[in-house]
Short mmCIF file of C-alpha atoms and ligand atoms in Angstrom, two decimals:
data_model
loop_
_atom_site.label_atom_id
_atom_site.label_comp_id
_atom_site.label_asym_id
_atom_site.label_seq_id
_atom_site.Cartn_x
_atom_site.Cartn_y
_atom_site.Cartn_z
CA UNK C 1 126.24 126.24 96.13
CA UNK C 2 128.71 123.48 95.39
CA UNK C 3 128.91 122.30 91.82
CA UNK C 4 128.91 118.62 90.97
CA UNK C 5 129.79 116.29 88.12
CA UNK C 6 126.65 114.51 86.97
CA UNK C 7 126.16 111.63 84.55
CA UNK C 8 122.60 111.54 83.20
CA UNK C 9 121.57 108.13 81.81
CA UNK C 10 118.48 107.77 79.65
CA UNK C 11 116.97 105.79 76.77
CA UNK C 12 115.63 108.80 74.82
CA UNK C 13 116.97 112.27 74.10
CA UNK C 14 115.32 115.10 72.20
CA UNK C 15 115.88 115.80 69.33
CA UNK C 16 117.83 112.62 68.53
CA UNK C 17 115.25 110.05 69.57
CA UNK C 18 111.97 110.56 71.40
CA UNK C 19 108.76 108.63 71.95
CA UNK C 20 107.37 110.90 74.70
CA UNK C 21 108.16 113.30 77.51
CA UNK C 22 111.20 111.37 78.72
CA UNK C 23 113.09 112.58 75.64
CA UNK C 24 112.16 116.18 76.47
CA UNK C 25 113.22 115.85 80.10
CA UNK C 26 116.52 114.25 79.07
CA UNK C 27 117.29 117.35 77.01
CA UNK C 28 116.05 120.04 79.38
CA UNK C 29 117.04 118.86 82.84
CA UNK C 30 120.76 118.43 82.01
CA UNK C 31 120.66 121.82 80.31
CA UNK C 32 119.12 123.47 83.38
CA UNK C 33 121.67 121.76 85.68
CA UNK C 34 124.45 122.97 83.39
CA UNK C 35 123.09 126.52 83.67
CA UNK C 36 123.41 126.19 87.44
CA UNK C 37 127.12 125.50 87.04
CA UNK C 38 127.18 121.70 87.30
CA UNK C 39 129.19 119.65 84.85
CA UNK C 40 126.69 117.32 83.18
CA UNK C 41 127.28 114.56 80.65
CA UNK C 42 124.59 112.40 79.10
CA UNK C 43 124.70 108.76 78.03
CA UNK C 44 122.26 106.79 75.87
CA UNK C 45 122.39 103.92 73.38
CA UNK C 46 123.62 104.60 69.82
CA UNK C 47 120.40 103.63 68.02
CA UNK C 48 120.49 103.41 64.23
CA UNK C 49 118.32 106.49 63.87
CA UNK C 50 120.96 108.54 65.71
CA UNK C 51 123.84 107.01 63.73
CA UNK C 52 122.02 107.82 60.50
CA UNK C 53 121.21 111.40 61.48
CA UNK C 54 124.55 112.53 62.87
CA UNK C 55 127.29 112.93 60.31
CA UNK C 56 130.22 113.30 62.71
CA UNK C 57 130.67 111.13 65.78
CA UNK C 58 133.97 110.91 67.57
CA UNK C 59 135.15 107.63 69.11
CA UNK C 60 136.09 108.26 72.76
CA UNK C 61 137.16 106.36 75.86
CA UNK C 62 138.48 102.87 76.05
CA UNK C 63 136.27 99.93 76.81
CA UNK C 64 137.31 96.26 76.82
CA UNK C 65 136.91 94.98 73.24
CA UNK C 66 134.04 92.70 74.14
CA UNK C 67 131.69 93.05 77.07
CA UNK C 68 129.34 90.17 77.84
CA UNK C 69 130.23 88.82 74.40
CA UNK C 70 129.33 92.03 72.55
CA UNK C 71 131.54 94.46 70.62
CA UNK C 72 131.00 97.81 72.31
CA UNK C 73 132.55 101.24 71.97
CA UNK C 74 131.72 104.81 72.93
CA UNK C 75 130.95 107.61 70.51
CA UNK C 76 130.54 111.25 71.41
CA UNK C 77 128.46 114.14 70.20
CA UNK C 78 127.14 117.27 71.95
CA UNK C 79 123.66 118.07 73.16
CA UNK C 80 122.02 120.21 70.46
CA UNK C 81 123.18 123.84 70.57
CA UNK C 82 125.37 123.25 73.64
CA UNK C 83 128.78 121.92 74.58
CA UNK C 84 127.27 119.30 76.91
CA UNK C 85 128.84 115.92 76.00
CA UNK C 86 126.54 113.09 74.94
CA UNK C 87 128.06 109.60 74.98
CA UNK C 88 126.48 107.04 72.72
CA UNK C 89 126.90 103.38 73.63
CA UNK C 90 127.70 101.83 70.28
CA UNK C 91 126.88 98.14 70.16
CA UNK C 92 125.76 97.30 66.59
CA UNK C 93 124.40 93.86 67.52
CA UNK C 94 121.97 95.39 70.04
CA UNK C 95 121.23 98.94 68.95
CA UNK C 96 121.86 99.32 65.22
CA UNK C 97 118.35 98.29 64.13
CA UNK C 98 115.44 99.91 62.32
CA UNK C 99 112.61 101.51 64.26
CA UNK C 100 112.31 103.10 67.68
CA UNK C 101 114.33 102.69 70.87
CA UNK C 102 112.34 99.75 72.23
CA UNK C 103 111.00 97.96 69.17
CA UNK C 104 110.37 98.10 65.49
CA UNK C 105 107.29 100.27 66.04
CA UNK C 106 105.80 102.08 69.04
CA UNK C 107 103.69 99.09 70.01
CA UNK C 108 106.41 96.47 69.56
CA UNK C 109 109.23 95.45 71.92
CA UNK C 110 112.44 93.71 70.87
CA UNK C 111 112.69 90.23 72.39
CA UNK C 112 116.21 90.88 73.64
CA UNK C 113 115.45 94.12 75.49
CA UNK C 114 116.78 92.61 78.74
CA UNK C 115 120.15 92.07 77.05
CA UNK C 116 120.03 95.43 75.25
CA UNK C 117 119.37 97.53 78.32
CA UNK C 118 121.33 95.17 80.60
CA UNK C 119 124.40 95.90 78.53
CA UNK C 120 123.58 99.62 78.44
CA UNK C 121 123.44 99.61 82.27
CA UNK C 122 126.86 97.94 82.45
CA UNK C 123 128.43 100.60 80.26
CA UNK C 124 126.78 103.42 82.25
CA UNK C 125 128.28 101.84 85.36
CA UNK C 126 131.73 101.73 83.75
CA UNK C 127 131.49 105.43 82.89
CA UNK C 128 130.09 106.20 86.33
CA UNK C 129 133.07 104.56 88.02
CA UNK C 130 135.69 106.05 85.70
CA UNK C 131 136.49 102.73 84.06
CA UNK C 132 135.60 103.70 80.51
CA UNK C 133 138.83 105.55 79.71
CA UNK C 134 137.21 108.99 79.83
CA UNK C 135 139.29 110.24 82.80
CA UNK C 136 136.17 111.57 84.42
CA UNK C 137 134.48 110.56 87.65
CA UNK C 138 130.94 111.82 88.24
CA UNK C 139 129.70 112.51 91.77
CA UNK C 140 126.14 111.58 90.81
CA UNK C 141 124.65 109.18 88.29
CA UNK C 142 121.05 110.16 87.53
CA UNK C 143 119.13 107.22 86.05
CA UNK C 144 115.76 107.40 84.33
CA UNK C 145 113.10 104.71 84.03
CA UNK C 146 113.50 100.94 83.88
CA UNK C 147 116.03 100.97 81.03
CA UNK C 148 118.60 102.25 83.51
CA UNK C 149 117.32 100.27 86.50
CA UNK C 150 120.32 97.98 86.84
CA UNK C 151 122.74 100.91 87.19
CA UNK C 152 122.00 101.63 90.88
CA UNK C 153 122.43 97.91 91.56
CA UNK C 154 125.73 97.60 89.69
CA UNK C 155 127.02 100.81 91.29
CA UNK C 156 126.27 99.42 94.76
CA UNK C 157 129.31 97.23 94.33
CA UNK C 158 131.36 100.47 94.59
CA UNK C 159 130.48 101.49 98.09
CA UNK C 160 130.96 105.29 98.04
CA UNK C 161 131.14 107.42 94.90
CA UNK C 162 129.18 107.96 92.80
CA UNK C 163 125.78 108.35 94.41
CA UNK C 164 122.76 107.36 92.40
CA UNK C 165 119.33 108.93 91.81
CA UNK C 166 116.64 106.92 90.05
CA UNK C 167 113.71 108.80 88.50
CA UNK C 168 110.46 107.03 87.62
CA UNK C 169 108.76 108.69 84.66
CA UNK C 170 106.10 106.02 84.36
CA UNK C 171 105.63 103.20 86.87
CA UNK C 172 103.55 101.15 84.45
CA UNK C 173 106.61 100.38 82.33
CA UNK C 174 108.69 98.13 84.56
CA UNK C 175 111.06 96.18 82.34
CA UNK C 176 109.76 92.71 83.21
CA UNK C 177 111.63 89.70 81.82
CA UNK C 178 111.83 85.96 82.33
CA UNK C 179 113.96 84.07 84.84
CA UNK C 180 116.15 82.83 81.98
CA UNK C 181 116.75 86.44 80.88
CA UNK C 182 117.77 87.12 84.48
CA UNK C 183 120.20 84.20 84.40
CA UNK C 184 121.65 85.37 81.07
CA UNK C 185 122.50 88.75 82.57
CA UNK C 186 124.93 87.04 84.97
CA UNK C 187 124.34 89.44 87.82
CA UNK C 188 125.83 88.68 91.26
CA UNK C 189 123.59 86.50 93.46
CA UNK C 190 123.67 88.92 96.35
CA UNK C 191 124.30 92.67 96.29
CA UNK C 192 124.61 94.74 99.43
CA UNK C 193 123.08 91.95 101.46
CA UNK C 194 120.07 91.65 99.12
CA UNK C 195 119.49 88.34 97.30
CA UNK C 196 118.57 89.41 93.78
CA UNK C 197 116.26 86.51 92.88
CA UNK C 198 113.94 87.26 95.77
CA UNK C 199 110.90 89.51 96.26
CA UNK C 200 113.15 91.84 98.29
CA UNK C 201 115.42 92.09 95.23
CA UNK C 202 114.57 92.03 91.52
CA UNK C 203 111.96 89.30 91.50
CA UNK C 204 108.40 90.39 90.80
CA UNK C 205 105.91 87.51 90.67
CA UNK C 206 108.45 85.09 89.12
CA UNK C 207 109.74 87.69 86.67
CA UNK C 208 112.78 89.92 86.78
CA UNK C 209 111.96 93.61 87.17
CA UNK C 210 114.48 96.25 86.07
CA UNK C 211 112.51 99.02 87.76
CA UNK C 212 112.70 97.23 91.11
CA UNK C 213 116.48 97.21 90.83
CA UNK C 214 116.39 100.99 90.52
CA UNK C 215 114.00 101.46 93.42
CA UNK C 216 115.76 99.05 95.78
CA UNK C 217 119.34 100.18 95.19
CA UNK C 218 119.30 103.92 94.38
CA UNK C 219 120.31 106.40 97.06
CA UNK C 220 117.21 108.45 96.21
CA UNK C 221 114.15 107.59 94.13
CA UNK C 222 112.03 110.32 92.58
CA UNK C 223 109.07 110.61 90.31
CA UNK C 224 107.95 113.51 88.15
CA UNK C 225 105.28 115.21 90.29
CA UNK C 226 104.31 115.29 93.93
CA UNK C 227 100.79 114.20 93.08
CA UNK C 228 101.99 111.05 91.30
CA UNK C 229 104.44 110.41 94.18
CA UNK C 230 101.40 110.22 96.50
CA UNK C 231 99.24 108.23 94.08
CA UNK C 232 101.76 105.45 93.45
CA UNK C 233 101.60 104.55 97.13
CA UNK C 234 98.03 103.30 96.53
CA UNK C 235 96.88 100.06 94.94
CA UNK C 236 95.01 102.03 92.27
CA UNK C 237 98.16 103.61 90.84
CA UNK C 238 101.01 101.59 92.33
CA UNK C 239 101.13 98.89 89.61
CA UNK C 240 101.93 96.30 92.29
CA UNK C 241 104.91 98.30 93.57
CA UNK C 242 103.02 100.41 96.13
CA UNK C 243 104.33 98.34 99.03
CA UNK C 244 107.94 98.65 97.93
CA UNK C 245 107.56 102.38 97.34
CA UNK C 246 105.98 102.86 100.76
CA UNK C 247 108.88 100.98 102.31
CA UNK C 248 111.25 103.30 100.44
CA UNK C 249 110.03 106.01 102.84
CA UNK C 250 111.90 109.31 102.79
CA UNK C 251 114.20 108.05 100.03
CA UNK C 252 111.22 108.59 97.68
CA UNK C 253 109.92 112.02 96.59
CA UNK C 254 108.26 113.91 93.73
CA UNK C 255 109.84 116.73 91.71
CA UNK C 256 107.62 118.17 89.00
CA UNK C 257 108.99 118.56 85.47
CA UNK C 258 109.31 121.89 83.72
CA UNK C 259 109.00 122.65 80.01
CA UNK C 260 111.35 124.09 77.42
CA UNK C 261 110.14 127.68 77.50
CA UNK C 262 112.38 128.66 74.56
CA UNK C 263 111.11 125.94 72.26
CA UNK C 264 107.54 126.42 73.45
CA UNK C 265 107.05 130.17 73.18
CA UNK C 266 104.11 131.66 71.23
CA UNK C 267 106.15 134.84 70.78
CA UNK C 268 108.96 132.96 69.05
CA UNK C 269 107.86 129.69 67.48
CA UNK C 270 108.96 128.90 63.93
CA UNK C 271 106.28 126.24 63.54
CA UNK C 272 103.19 128.38 64.03
CA UNK C 273 101.27 130.60 61.64
CA UNK C 274 101.26 133.86 63.62
CA UNK C 275 103.27 134.83 66.69
CA UNK C 276 101.41 136.29 69.67
CA UNK C 277 101.70 137.03 73.36
CA UNK C 278 99.69 137.80 76.46
CA UNK C 279 98.76 141.26 75.19
CA UNK C 280 98.06 140.19 71.61
CA UNK C 281 95.86 137.16 72.19
CA UNK C 282 93.55 138.18 69.36
CA UNK C 283 96.33 137.10 66.97
CA UNK C 284 95.99 133.51 68.22
CA UNK C 285 92.93 133.30 65.91
CA UNK C 286 95.20 133.08 62.85
CA UNK C 287 96.66 129.90 64.25
CA UNK C 288 93.16 128.53 64.79
CA UNK C 289 92.40 129.22 61.15
CA UNK C 290 95.65 127.47 60.15
CA UNK C 291 94.65 124.37 62.14
CA UNK C 292 91.15 124.42 60.64
CA UNK C 293 92.65 124.61 57.15
CA UNK C 294 95.32 121.97 57.78
CA UNK C 295 92.73 119.58 59.23
CA UNK C 296 89.91 120.34 56.75
CA UNK C 297 87.54 121.67 59.39
CA UNK C 298 85.15 124.54 58.75
CA UNK C 299 86.59 128.03 59.32
CA UNK C 300 84.05 129.00 61.99
CA UNK C 301 86.04 131.08 64.46
CA UNK C 302 83.22 131.08 67.03
CA UNK C 303 83.06 127.33 67.37
CA UNK C 304 85.18 125.89 70.18
CA UNK C 305 88.17 123.98 68.79
CA UNK C 306 89.57 121.29 71.05
CA UNK C 307 92.94 119.74 70.25
CA UNK C 308 94.97 116.83 71.49
CA UNK C 309 98.61 115.76 70.95
CA UNK C 310 99.40 112.42 72.47
CA UNK C 311 100.78 108.93 72.38
CA UNK C 312 97.78 106.70 71.73
CA UNK C 313 97.91 104.24 74.61
CA UNK C 314 95.66 103.02 77.43
CA UNK C 315 97.26 105.60 79.72
CA UNK C 316 96.08 108.57 77.68
CA UNK C 317 92.34 108.01 78.04
CA UNK C 318 91.66 107.41 74.35
CA UNK C 319 88.74 105.12 75.25
CA UNK C 320 87.03 108.07 76.99
CA UNK C 321 87.45 110.23 73.90
CA UNK C 322 86.02 107.54 71.65
CA UNK C 323 83.03 107.24 73.97
CA UNK C 324 82.55 111.01 74.20
CA UNK C 325 83.06 111.97 70.52
CA UNK C 326 79.52 111.21 69.29
CA UNK C 327 78.18 113.47 72.04
CA UNK C 328 80.84 116.16 71.64
CA UNK C 329 80.20 116.59 67.93
CA UNK C 330 76.50 117.20 68.64
CA UNK C 331 77.61 120.30 70.52
CA UNK C 332 79.27 123.35 69.05
CA UNK C 333 82.72 121.80 69.31
CA UNK C 334 85.31 120.64 66.73
CA UNK C 335 88.06 118.18 67.62
CA UNK C 336 91.55 117.62 66.17
CA UNK C 337 94.05 115.03 67.24
CA UNK C 338 97.67 114.28 66.40
CA UNK C 339 99.04 111.04 67.76
CA UNK C 340 100.39 107.58 67.21
CA UNK C 341 100.59 104.38 69.18
CA UNK C 342 98.33 101.36 69.60
CA UNK C 343 96.95 100.21 66.29
CA UNK C 344 93.39 99.70 67.57
CA UNK C 345 93.19 103.28 68.91
CA UNK C 346 94.61 104.67 65.68
CA UNK C 347 91.97 102.83 63.67
CA UNK C 348 89.07 103.73 65.95
CA UNK C 349 90.01 107.42 65.89
CA UNK C 350 90.32 107.42 62.10
CA UNK C 351 86.93 105.76 61.91
CA UNK C 352 85.43 108.52 64.11
CA UNK C 353 86.99 111.15 61.82
CA UNK C 354 85.36 109.48 58.80
CA UNK C 355 82.01 109.46 60.60
CA UNK C 356 82.12 113.18 61.47
CA UNK C 357 83.84 114.90 58.52
CA UNK C 358 84.53 118.58 59.02
CA UNK C 359 83.99 118.24 62.78
CA UNK C 360 86.50 115.63 63.90
CA UNK C 361 89.91 115.32 62.25
CA UNK C 362 92.74 112.97 63.09
CA UNK C 363 96.37 112.81 61.96
CA UNK C 364 98.19 109.59 62.79
CA UNK C 365 101.93 110.11 63.11
CA UNK C 366 104.60 112.02 64.95
CA UNK C 367 105.05 115.60 63.78
CA UNK C 368 106.72 118.40 65.74
CA UNK C 369 105.36 121.17 63.52
CA UNK C 370 101.76 120.03 63.72
CA UNK C 371 102.11 119.53 67.49
CA UNK C 372 103.12 123.19 67.87
CA UNK C 373 100.40 124.35 65.50
CA UNK C 374 97.67 122.51 67.44
CA UNK C 375 98.92 123.81 70.79
CA UNK C 376 98.86 127.36 69.37
CA UNK C 377 95.67 127.13 67.33
CA UNK C 378 93.26 125.12 69.46
CA UNK C 379 91.12 126.95 72.02
CA UNK C 380 91.50 124.10 74.49
CA UNK C 381 93.72 121.02 74.80
CA UNK C 382 92.22 117.77 76.04
CA UNK C 383 94.28 115.51 78.32
CA UNK C 384 91.93 112.85 79.72
CA UNK C 385 94.73 110.52 80.93
CA UNK C 386 93.77 107.62 83.17
CA UNK C 387 96.93 108.46 85.12
CA UNK C 388 99.68 110.97 84.34
CA UNK C 389 103.02 111.01 86.15
CA UNK C 390 103.58 114.61 85.04
CA UNK C 391 102.48 115.42 81.49
CA UNK C 392 104.00 118.24 79.49
CA UNK C 393 101.32 119.24 76.99
CA UNK C 394 99.07 120.83 79.64
CA UNK C 395 101.97 123.16 80.47
CA UNK C 396 102.67 123.93 76.79
CA UNK C 397 98.96 124.70 76.40
CA UNK C 398 98.89 127.18 79.29
CA UNK C 399 101.94 128.97 77.92
CA UNK C 400 100.07 129.37 74.61
CA UNK C 401 96.80 130.64 76.13
CA UNK C 402 95.18 127.32 75.21
CA UNK C 403 93.02 126.08 78.05
CA UNK C 404 93.79 122.55 79.30
CA UNK C 405 90.88 120.24 80.07
CA UNK C 406 92.25 117.30 81.99
CA UNK C 407 91.56 114.41 84.33
CA UNK C 408 92.63 115.56 87.80
CA UNK C 409 95.43 113.08 88.39
CA UNK C 410 99.19 113.19 88.99
CA UNK C 411 101.05 116.05 87.39
CA UNK C 412 97.89 117.30 85.66
CA UNK C 413 96.26 118.15 88.99
CA UNK C 414 99.56 119.64 90.21
CA UNK C 415 100.00 122.03 87.27
CA UNK C 416 96.44 123.13 86.42
CA UNK C 417 94.25 125.31 88.65
CA UNK C 418 90.61 124.27 88.15
CA UNK C 419 87.82 126.78 87.45
CA UNK C 420 84.99 126.82 89.97
CA UNK C 421 81.76 125.43 88.45
CA UNK C 422 79.67 127.93 86.49
CA UNK C 423 80.88 130.98 88.38
CA UNK C 424 81.55 134.47 87.08
CA UNK C 425 84.53 134.61 89.39
CA UNK C 426 87.18 132.30 88.05
CA UNK C 427 89.87 133.76 90.34
CA UNK C 428 93.31 132.50 89.29
CA UNK C 429 92.10 129.37 87.48
CA UNK C 430 94.12 128.16 84.47
CA UNK C 431 92.10 125.21 83.17
CA UNK C 432 89.34 122.69 83.76
CA UNK C 433 89.80 119.46 85.68
CA UNK C 434 87.45 116.50 86.02
CA UNK C 435 87.97 114.21 88.94
CA UNK C 436 86.18 111.01 88.00
CA UNK C 437 87.47 108.95 85.08
CA UNK C 438 84.21 108.77 83.16
CA UNK C 439 82.59 110.04 80.00
CA UNK C 440 79.96 111.95 81.99
CA UNK C 441 82.63 113.73 84.08
CA UNK C 442 84.49 114.66 80.89
CA UNK C 443 81.30 116.03 79.32
CA UNK C 444 80.52 118.01 82.47
CA UNK C 445 84.03 119.52 82.30
CA UNK C 446 83.40 120.50 78.68
CA UNK C 447 80.17 122.22 79.73
CA UNK C 448 82.10 124.26 82.27
CA UNK C 449 84.63 125.08 79.57
CA UNK C 450 81.89 126.21 77.17
CA UNK C 451 80.36 128.39 79.87
CA UNK C 452 83.61 130.36 80.20
CA UNK C 453 84.24 130.33 76.43
CA UNK C 454 80.89 132.06 75.99
CA UNK C 455 82.13 135.10 77.93
CA UNK C 456 85.16 136.68 76.23
CA UNK C 457 86.30 138.61 79.32
CA UNK C 458 86.29 135.51 81.49
CA UNK C 459 87.93 133.48 78.74
CA UNK C 460 90.76 136.00 78.41
CA UNK C 461 91.28 135.92 82.20
CA UNK C 462 91.58 132.15 82.04
CA UNK C 463 94.02 132.28 79.12
CA UNK C 464 96.16 134.98 80.71
CA UNK C 465 96.34 133.24 84.08
CA UNK C 466 97.74 130.18 82.28
CA UNK C 467 100.21 132.28 80.31
CA UNK C 468 101.51 133.88 83.51
CA UNK C 469 102.47 130.54 85.08
CA UNK C 470 106.19 129.87 85.38
CA UNK C 471 106.88 126.35 84.10
CA UNK C 472 110.59 126.89 83.47
CA UNK C 473 113.04 124.13 84.42
CA UNK C 474 114.99 126.21 86.91
CA UNK C 475 112.88 125.33 89.98
CA UNK C 476 113.00 121.61 89.25
CA UNK C 477 116.73 121.70 88.50
CA UNK C 478 117.28 123.40 91.87
CA UNK C 479 115.27 120.66 93.61
CA UNK C 480 117.36 117.94 91.91
CA UNK C 481 120.53 119.83 92.77
CA UNK C 482 119.53 119.93 96.46
CA UNK C 483 118.71 116.23 96.35
CA UNK C 484 122.08 115.32 94.81
CA UNK C 485 123.87 117.42 97.38
CA UNK C 486 122.06 115.74 100.25
CA UNK C 487 123.34 112.37 98.99
CA UNK C 488 126.98 113.37 98.93
CA UNK C 489 129.28 113.06 101.91
CA UNK C 490 129.67 116.21 104.07
CA UNK C 491 133.24 116.69 102.89
CA UNK C 492 132.22 117.61 99.33
P1 ADP A 1 104.21 111.00 77.62
O1 ADP A 1 105.66 111.11 77.91
O2 ADP A 1 103.49 110.12 78.58
O3 ADP A 1 103.92 110.65 76.21
P2 ADP A 1 104.17 113.89 78.04
O4 ADP A 1 103.05 114.85 78.05
O5 ADP A 1 105.12 113.93 79.17
O6 ADP A 1 103.54 112.44 77.86
O7 ADP A 1 105.09 114.14 76.77
C1 ADP A 1 104.67 113.93 75.47
C2 ADP A 1 105.63 114.67 74.55
O8 ADP A 1 105.58 114.07 73.27
C3 ADP A 1 105.28 116.11 74.36
O9 ADP A 1 106.45 116.86 74.07
C4 ADP A 1 104.34 116.07 73.15
O10 ADP A 1 104.28 117.28 72.46
C5 ADP A 1 105.04 115.01 72.33
N1 ADP A 1 104.18 114.26 71.42
C6 ADP A 1 103.34 113.23 71.73
N2 ADP A 1 102.77 112.74 70.62
C7 ADP A 1 103.26 113.47 69.59
C8 ADP A 1 103.05 113.45 68.18
N3 ADP A 1 102.23 112.56 67.61
N4 ADP A 1 103.73 114.34 67.41
C9 ADP A 1 104.56 115.23 67.98
N5 ADP A 1 104.80 115.31 69.29
C10 ADP A 1 104.16 114.43 70.10
C1 GLC A 2 106.36 109.77 81.13
C2 GLC A 2 105.00 110.14 81.68
C3 GLC A 2 104.68 111.61 81.54
C4 GLC A 2 105.87 112.47 81.92
C5 GLC A 2 107.08 112.05 81.12
C6 GLC A 2 108.32 112.85 81.45
O1 GLC A 2 106.33 109.48 79.77
O2 GLC A 2 103.97 109.38 81.08
O3 GLC A 2 103.58 111.93 82.36
O4 GLC A 2 105.58 113.83 81.68
O5 GLC A 2 107.38 110.71 81.39
O6 GLC A 2 108.67 112.76 82.81
#
């Protein structure tokens, strides 16, 4: 296999800054590519939270003193526990602010996000074309989500190297801005024969779309599961971009994510109460007790405990949970949730917890320890997403012998094997899927779950089948590696 130099551009990176799975992927995929022998470097904005948390950052490279009117420089750190370089685009006027990567809070966006990520894309392009004073020329620039969408466009100006891959982690977030924001970015009028302010370019119903730039100009476009890659070609899931994605043809494919099997390992997890493995599943009970205690639920070990760890947004099916909770708590089921996001979901869930004390418990916030504890201690993990490009928690759950109950969409359907209805033969099933997005379908799935839970031998089979799945990153990294190689000229 040939080895390549790869620049990985992203807006989040575990453990420095993360709002969801993108941050996890940005840590694990470069690491897996590095293990395969590639030279990988990562670039992301120098947000205040990162500047505050890292005590030593080295200034590197040489950029023009001002770019588009902003003072910009490059800082360098390493990916946690590795020698993989991470470049931080330091532009105090745009990135040194309180809050998260996109806004003050999770449900707020900064008004100048077009300028913020427009500038970020320019700097990624400078690094990608060895014009940042780093004396390094990548073969591939791997861009992720709309925040990096202008990179494939800007790189198109340099006809050959580097090649560009654009990965869509969530098509619903498109980076849409006004025509005046577009004008302020001072992009060329025409790139590679494509007029930018046109529906064949960046224009999307009179707005500028960053994600379209990525899709139109990248050498290859991917998304994070094969199932989602098929779904986004339909009007139901395509968010208005189904036509463009169809036209992208063989340039577009799905590569499923993996999970960090070191960080998520019930046999070696510093966050959980008691370690366990496939042959000591009885010890999982101590983690259930720890969750029950932490969340002030009764300590009934028999009662099915369902957990959830999620951003609280439309995507995640929170409305279904709110509709189902009054019915769920009438059954022999307790429910715990850890999450944060849209204010109205946070409030409605807290209200439900107040209504059903001791049976439903909710923690609003972001907390790594509690996330691990729930994944280890719950009997089942609920993931009722309306749509799910990949999803990581269903894979964590299976690794922990915690049975996922999920809506059969996207990456959820690709990574969970459904149990047959009410059968004593569950074959190699690893979870429960429901196919219609409705409260009744969710409740029916829970009935199937309870049926298996009532039979310890069957339940153990289900848990063990999940634990035997291989969700490591190596397969996905190999698929990306093959894709990169296919983009490079024969002579490489
Ligand atoms: P998405 O990226 O759409 O949010 P994923 O399932 O891909 O969904 O990734 C979510 C990631 O964020 C997982 O690593 C999950 O454990 C983590 N996560 C989500 N909410 C929280 C929370 N409140 N506290 C801790 N971790 C969370
Ligand atoms: C997005 C998707 C999620 C996916 C993650 C990482 O946040 O919503 O399904 O797992 O990106 O690719």
